[in-house]
Structures are given as structure tokens and as C-alpha cells.
One Martini backbone bead per residue (centre of mass of N, CA, C, O) as a GRO file, in nm:
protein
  227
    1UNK     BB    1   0.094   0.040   0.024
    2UNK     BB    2   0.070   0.385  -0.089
    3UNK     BB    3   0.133   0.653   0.066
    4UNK     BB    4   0.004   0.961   0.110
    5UNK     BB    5   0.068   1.316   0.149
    6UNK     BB    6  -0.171   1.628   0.228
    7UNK     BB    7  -0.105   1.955   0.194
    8UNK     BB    8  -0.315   2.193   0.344
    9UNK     BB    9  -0.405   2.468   0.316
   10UNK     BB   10  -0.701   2.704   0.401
   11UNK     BB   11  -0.679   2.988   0.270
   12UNK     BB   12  -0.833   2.970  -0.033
   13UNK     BB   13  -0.905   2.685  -0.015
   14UNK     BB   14  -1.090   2.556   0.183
   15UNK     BB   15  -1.158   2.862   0.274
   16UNK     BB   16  -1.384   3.117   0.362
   17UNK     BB   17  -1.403   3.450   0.561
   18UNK     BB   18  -1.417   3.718   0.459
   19UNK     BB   19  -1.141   3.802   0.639
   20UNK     BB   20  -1.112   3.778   0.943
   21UNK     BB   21  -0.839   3.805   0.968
   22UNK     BB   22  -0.801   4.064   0.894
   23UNK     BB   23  -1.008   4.264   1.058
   24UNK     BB   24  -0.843   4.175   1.341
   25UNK     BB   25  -0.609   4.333   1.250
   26UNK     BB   26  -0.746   4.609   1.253
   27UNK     BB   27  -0.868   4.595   1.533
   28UNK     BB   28  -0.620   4.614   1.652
   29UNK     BB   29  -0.465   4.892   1.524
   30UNK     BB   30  -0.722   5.079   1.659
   31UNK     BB   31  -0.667   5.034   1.917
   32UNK     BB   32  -0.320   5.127   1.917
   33UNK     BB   33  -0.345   5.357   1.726
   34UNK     BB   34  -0.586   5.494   1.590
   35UNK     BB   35  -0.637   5.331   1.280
   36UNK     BB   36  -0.707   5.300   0.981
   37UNK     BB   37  -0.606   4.992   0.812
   38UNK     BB   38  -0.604   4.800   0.487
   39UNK     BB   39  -0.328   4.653   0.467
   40UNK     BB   40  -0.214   4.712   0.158
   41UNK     BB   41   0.113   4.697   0.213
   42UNK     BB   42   0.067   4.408   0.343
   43UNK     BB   43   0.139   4.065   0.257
   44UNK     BB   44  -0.079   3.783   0.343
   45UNK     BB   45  -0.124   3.570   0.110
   46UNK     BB   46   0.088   3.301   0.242
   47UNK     BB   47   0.172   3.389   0.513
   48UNK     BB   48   0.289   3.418   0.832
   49UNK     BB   49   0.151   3.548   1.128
   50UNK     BB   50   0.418   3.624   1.234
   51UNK     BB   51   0.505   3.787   0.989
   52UNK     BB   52   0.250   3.995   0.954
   53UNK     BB   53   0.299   4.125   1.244
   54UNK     BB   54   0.577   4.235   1.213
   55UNK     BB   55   0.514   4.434   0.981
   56UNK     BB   56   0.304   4.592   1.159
   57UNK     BB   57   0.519   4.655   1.394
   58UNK     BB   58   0.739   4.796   1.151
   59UNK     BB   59   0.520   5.031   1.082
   60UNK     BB   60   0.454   5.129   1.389
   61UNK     BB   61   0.749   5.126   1.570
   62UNK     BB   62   0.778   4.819   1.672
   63UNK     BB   63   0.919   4.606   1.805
   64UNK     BB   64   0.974   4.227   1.701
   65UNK     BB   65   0.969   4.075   1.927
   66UNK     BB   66   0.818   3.819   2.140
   67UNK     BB   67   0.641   3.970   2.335
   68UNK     BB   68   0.505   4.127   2.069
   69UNK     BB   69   0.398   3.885   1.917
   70UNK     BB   70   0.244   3.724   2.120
   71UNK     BB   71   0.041   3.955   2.216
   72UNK     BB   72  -0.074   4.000   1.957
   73UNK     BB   73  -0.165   3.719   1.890
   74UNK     BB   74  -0.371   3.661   2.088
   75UNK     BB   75  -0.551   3.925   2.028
   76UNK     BB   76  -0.631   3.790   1.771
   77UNK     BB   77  -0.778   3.558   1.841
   78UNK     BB   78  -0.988   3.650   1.999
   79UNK     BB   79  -1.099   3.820   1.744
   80UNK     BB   80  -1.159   3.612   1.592
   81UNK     BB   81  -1.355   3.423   1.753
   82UNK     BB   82  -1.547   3.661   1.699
   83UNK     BB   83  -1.595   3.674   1.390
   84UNK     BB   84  -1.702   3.424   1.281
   85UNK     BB   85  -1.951   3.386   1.380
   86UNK     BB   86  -2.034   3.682   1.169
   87UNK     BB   87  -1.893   3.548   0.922
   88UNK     BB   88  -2.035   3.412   0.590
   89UNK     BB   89  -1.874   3.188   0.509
   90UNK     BB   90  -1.709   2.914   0.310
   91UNK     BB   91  -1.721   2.608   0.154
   92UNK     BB   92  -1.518   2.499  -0.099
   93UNK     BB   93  -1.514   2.371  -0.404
   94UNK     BB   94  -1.536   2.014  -0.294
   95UNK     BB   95  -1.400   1.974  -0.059
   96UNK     BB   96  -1.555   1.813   0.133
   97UNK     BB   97  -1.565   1.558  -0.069
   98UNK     BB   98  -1.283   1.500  -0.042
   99UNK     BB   99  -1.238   1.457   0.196
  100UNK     BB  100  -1.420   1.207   0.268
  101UNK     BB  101  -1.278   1.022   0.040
  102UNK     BB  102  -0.995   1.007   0.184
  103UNK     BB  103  -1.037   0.943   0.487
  104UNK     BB  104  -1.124   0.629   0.445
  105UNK     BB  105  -0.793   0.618   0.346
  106UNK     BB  106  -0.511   0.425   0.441
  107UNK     BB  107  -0.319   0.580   0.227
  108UNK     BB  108  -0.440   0.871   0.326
  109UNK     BB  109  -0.304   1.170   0.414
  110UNK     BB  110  -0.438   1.429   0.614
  111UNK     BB  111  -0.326   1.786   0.607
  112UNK     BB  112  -0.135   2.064   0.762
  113UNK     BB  113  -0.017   2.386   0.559
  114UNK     BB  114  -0.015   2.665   0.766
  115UNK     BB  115   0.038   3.029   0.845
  116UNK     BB  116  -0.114   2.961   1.078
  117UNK     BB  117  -0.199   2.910   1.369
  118UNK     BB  118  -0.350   2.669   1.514
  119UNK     BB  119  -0.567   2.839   1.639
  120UNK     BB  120  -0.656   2.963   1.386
  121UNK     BB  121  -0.685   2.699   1.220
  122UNK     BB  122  -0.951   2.583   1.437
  123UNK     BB  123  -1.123   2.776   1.412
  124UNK     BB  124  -1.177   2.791   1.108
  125UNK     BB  125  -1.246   2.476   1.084
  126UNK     BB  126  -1.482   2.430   1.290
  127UNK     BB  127  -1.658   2.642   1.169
  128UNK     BB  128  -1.669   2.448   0.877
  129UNK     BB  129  -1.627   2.140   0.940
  130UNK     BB  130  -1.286   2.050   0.905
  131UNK     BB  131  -1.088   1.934   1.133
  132UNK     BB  132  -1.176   1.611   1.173
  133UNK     BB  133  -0.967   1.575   0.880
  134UNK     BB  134  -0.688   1.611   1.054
  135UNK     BB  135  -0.423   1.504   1.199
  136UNK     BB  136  -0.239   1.745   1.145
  137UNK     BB  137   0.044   1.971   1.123
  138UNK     BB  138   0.162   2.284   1.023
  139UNK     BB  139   0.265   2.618   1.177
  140UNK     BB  140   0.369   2.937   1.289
  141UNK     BB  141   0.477   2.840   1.551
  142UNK     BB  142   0.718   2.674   1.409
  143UNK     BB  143   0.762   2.877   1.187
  144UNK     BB  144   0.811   3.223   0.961
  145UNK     BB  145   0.884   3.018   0.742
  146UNK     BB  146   0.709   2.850   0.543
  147UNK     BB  147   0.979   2.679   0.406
  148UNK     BB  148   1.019   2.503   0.696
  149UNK     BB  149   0.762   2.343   0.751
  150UNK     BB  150   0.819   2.073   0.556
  151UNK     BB  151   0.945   1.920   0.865
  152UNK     BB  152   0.745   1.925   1.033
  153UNK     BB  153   0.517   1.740   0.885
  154UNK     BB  154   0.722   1.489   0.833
  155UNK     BB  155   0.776   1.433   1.092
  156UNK     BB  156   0.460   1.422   1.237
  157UNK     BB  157   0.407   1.168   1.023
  158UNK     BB  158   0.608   0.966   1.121
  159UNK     BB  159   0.552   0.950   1.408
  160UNK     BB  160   0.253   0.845   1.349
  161UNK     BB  161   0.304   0.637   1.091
  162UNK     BB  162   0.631   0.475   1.060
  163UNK     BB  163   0.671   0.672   0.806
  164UNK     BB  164   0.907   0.791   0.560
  165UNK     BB  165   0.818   1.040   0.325
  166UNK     BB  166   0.876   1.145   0.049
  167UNK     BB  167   0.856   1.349  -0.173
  168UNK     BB  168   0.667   1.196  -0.405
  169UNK     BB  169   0.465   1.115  -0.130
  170UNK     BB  170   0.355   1.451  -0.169
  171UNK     BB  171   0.127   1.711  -0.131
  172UNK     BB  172   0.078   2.073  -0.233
  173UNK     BB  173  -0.202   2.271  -0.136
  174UNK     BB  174  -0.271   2.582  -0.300
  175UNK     BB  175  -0.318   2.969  -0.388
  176UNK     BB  176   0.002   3.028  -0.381
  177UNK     BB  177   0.313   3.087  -0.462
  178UNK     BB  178   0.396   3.001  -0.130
  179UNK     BB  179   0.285   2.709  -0.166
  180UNK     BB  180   0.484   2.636  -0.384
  181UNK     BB  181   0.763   2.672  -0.280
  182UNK     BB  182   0.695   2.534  -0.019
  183UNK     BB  183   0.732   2.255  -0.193
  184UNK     BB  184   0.979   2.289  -0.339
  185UNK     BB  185   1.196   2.279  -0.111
  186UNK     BB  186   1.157   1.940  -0.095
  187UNK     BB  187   0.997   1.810  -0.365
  188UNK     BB  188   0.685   1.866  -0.356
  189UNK     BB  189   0.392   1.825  -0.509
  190UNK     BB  190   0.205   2.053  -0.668
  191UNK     BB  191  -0.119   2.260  -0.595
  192UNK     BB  192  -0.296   2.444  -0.758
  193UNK     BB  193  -0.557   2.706  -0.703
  194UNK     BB  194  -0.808   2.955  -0.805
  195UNK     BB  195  -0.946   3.090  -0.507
  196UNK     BB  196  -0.784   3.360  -0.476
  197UNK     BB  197  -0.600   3.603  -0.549
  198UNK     BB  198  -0.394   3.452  -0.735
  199UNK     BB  199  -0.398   3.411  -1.033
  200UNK     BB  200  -0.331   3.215  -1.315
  201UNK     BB  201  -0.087   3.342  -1.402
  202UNK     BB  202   0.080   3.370  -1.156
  203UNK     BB  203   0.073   3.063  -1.061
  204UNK     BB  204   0.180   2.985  -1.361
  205UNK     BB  205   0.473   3.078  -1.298
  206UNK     BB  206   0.537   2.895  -1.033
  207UNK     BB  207   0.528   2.602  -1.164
  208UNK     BB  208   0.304   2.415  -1.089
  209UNK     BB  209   0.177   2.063  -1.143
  210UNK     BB  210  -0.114   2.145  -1.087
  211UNK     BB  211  -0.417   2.323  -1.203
  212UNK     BB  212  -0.721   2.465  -1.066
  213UNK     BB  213  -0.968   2.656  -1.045
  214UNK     BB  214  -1.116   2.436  -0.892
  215UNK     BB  215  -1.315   2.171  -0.679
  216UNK     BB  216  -1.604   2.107  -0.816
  217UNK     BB  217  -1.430   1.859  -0.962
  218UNK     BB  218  -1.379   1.611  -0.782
  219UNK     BB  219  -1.304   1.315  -1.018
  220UNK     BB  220  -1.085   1.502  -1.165
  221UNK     BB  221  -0.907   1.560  -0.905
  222UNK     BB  222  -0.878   1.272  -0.849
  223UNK     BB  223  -0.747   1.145  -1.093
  224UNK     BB  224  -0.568   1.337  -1.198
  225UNK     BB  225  -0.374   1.273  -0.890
  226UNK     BB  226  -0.418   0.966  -0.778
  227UNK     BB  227  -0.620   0.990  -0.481
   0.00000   0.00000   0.00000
């Protein structure tokens, strides 16, 4: 039997939040700054919550040192918590029938590599019924370099499962370029979909092993994929 690792993004790939990461960081910006700032000027899709609180704490002239990105980090997750039972978004087209239709192939590992902090991660997927579909995950806590992620999932599968997969035996699937990069960082086969903020020329650019526009049709994304 051969094992296959599925390492899933979460935003716009998975689900839509409506932004919910986006606006709890603008509501902590106005608390603590007295701004409205679209953070238009800050990239976050694709990015860790590290990385993106890092950039917003060194745009208001606030040292990114480890005590202040705990502290907005903290303030973030309950803020997020507030905010997603408020903002209607939805589980992305097929998501949920693909995750059921692998969840019961003891061949196919579901994880997550998402730049979220695991806490906003399970916010996120709880709230669209999706956390118990994955077994473990690699997140923005583990390290705030993205391309780091995949050795600490890696880890993970072999320690769960007692088989060190490797590079062919994996697949990255996400919404960005970034999701790109770091699968291609340590050899594992790329997985973009267009549902997310970066066009299909953009993301066909990072030469992932294969696009779809969404996952709408499931049939063709199990074929194609040999999932």
C-alpha cells in the first residue's frame, strides 16, 4: 500500500472567511494605534501570522521582538474567535466531498501547512466542520518562514505514521505562490487552485505541477491527482 501525504492550505484554498484574519488585525491596529488601515501595503495571502504581525508591528515603529508578537498574536486569536461566527463564508466548491472521500483511505494522509498559528487554524476549520478531517499540521508557530514548514509536517507523518515519506509521496496544495515555493523547497509535488487572490497567470508562473480552477469537480481532481 502506498501512502500519499496531502498537505492542505486553509485560506482560499479550503475556506473563504470573508477575511476574518484581515479585519481582526485592523481592529487591533485601531485599538492600539488609533488607525483604519486597509493593510494594503502588507502581503498576507500565503504569508505566517509571524511574518504578517512582524511587518504591521514594524510599520507602526514597535520592535517585532518575541514578547510583542505573542501579545498581538494572542489579542488576534481572540479577536479572530469573535469575529468568525459573525462573517457568512463558506467551505470552497468540493472541498468537503474530497476530504470525506480520502478521510477513509488508510493510503491517504490529510494534514495541514498553513501559515495560520494552529489556534487560528482550528477556529477556522471548526467553524466550517472541517478540523476533523485533518490529523496533524505544520503552522505559523512552528516557524515563521513558510518554507521551514515542510520538514516540521514531515516529522509529524513519520512520528503518526512510522513511515518517513518522502518527497514523491507528498503533495502541496494551495491558493498562492508561497504555497508554491514551499512545497518545491523540499521536492513535494504542487497543487495550485485559483480560488484565492492570485490569478491563474500569476500562480502559473511559479510553475506548479498542476491547476485547477477549483475543486468543483471532485471526479476529475481524484483522477487527475492518482488520489
Amino acid at each position: 500500500m502506498q501512502k500519499r501525504l496531502l498537505l492542505f492550505d486553509i485560506d482560499s484554498t479550503l475556506v473563504a472567511t470573508l477575511g476574518a484574519g484581515v479585519k481582526a488585525l485592523q481592529q487591533i491596529i485601531e485599538r492600539r494605534y488609533g488607525a483604519q488601515d486597509d493593510l494594503s501595503d502588507i502581503e498576507i495571502a500565503g504569508r505566517t501570522d509571524v511574518t504578517i504581525v512582524a511587518s504591521i508591528l514594524q510599520k507602526y515603529r514597535v520592535q517585532p521582538t518575541r514578547e510583542n508578537l505573542e501579545a498581538f498574536l494572542d489579542e488576534y486569536v481572540v479577536g479572530l474567535a469573535k469575529l468568525l461566527p459573525q462573517l457568512e463564508g463558506w467551505v470552497l466548491p468540493g472541498v468537503r466531498e474530497i476530504l470525506e472521500r480520502l478521510k477513509s483511505r488508510p493510503d491517504r494522509v490529510l494534514a495541514l501547512l498553513t501559515g495560520n498559528l494552529r489556534r487560528g487554524a482550528e477556529l477556522k476549520l471548526t467553524r466550517y466542520g472541517l478540523w476533523q478531517f485533518f490529523e496533524f499540521g505544520a503552522f505559523a508557530d512552528d516557524h515563521h518562514d513558510r518554507n521551514e514548514l515542510g520538514a516540521f509536517a514531515r516529522r509529524r507523518a513519520r512520528e503518526k505514521h512510522g513511515h518517513d515519506f518522502d518527497s514523491a509521496q507528498i503533495d502541496v496544495i494551495g491558493d498562492t505562490g508561497h504555497d508554491i515555493a514551499c512545497g518545491k523547497v523540499f521536492g513535494a509535488r504542487t497543487i495550485a487552485v485559483g480560488t484565492g487572490s492570485w490569478s491563474r497567470e500569476r500562480l502559473q508562473a511559479c510553475h506548479p505541477d498542476f491547476f485547477f480552477e477549483d475543486f468543483s469537480d471532485v471526479d476529475d481532481v481524484i483522477d487527475t491527482l492518482g488520489w
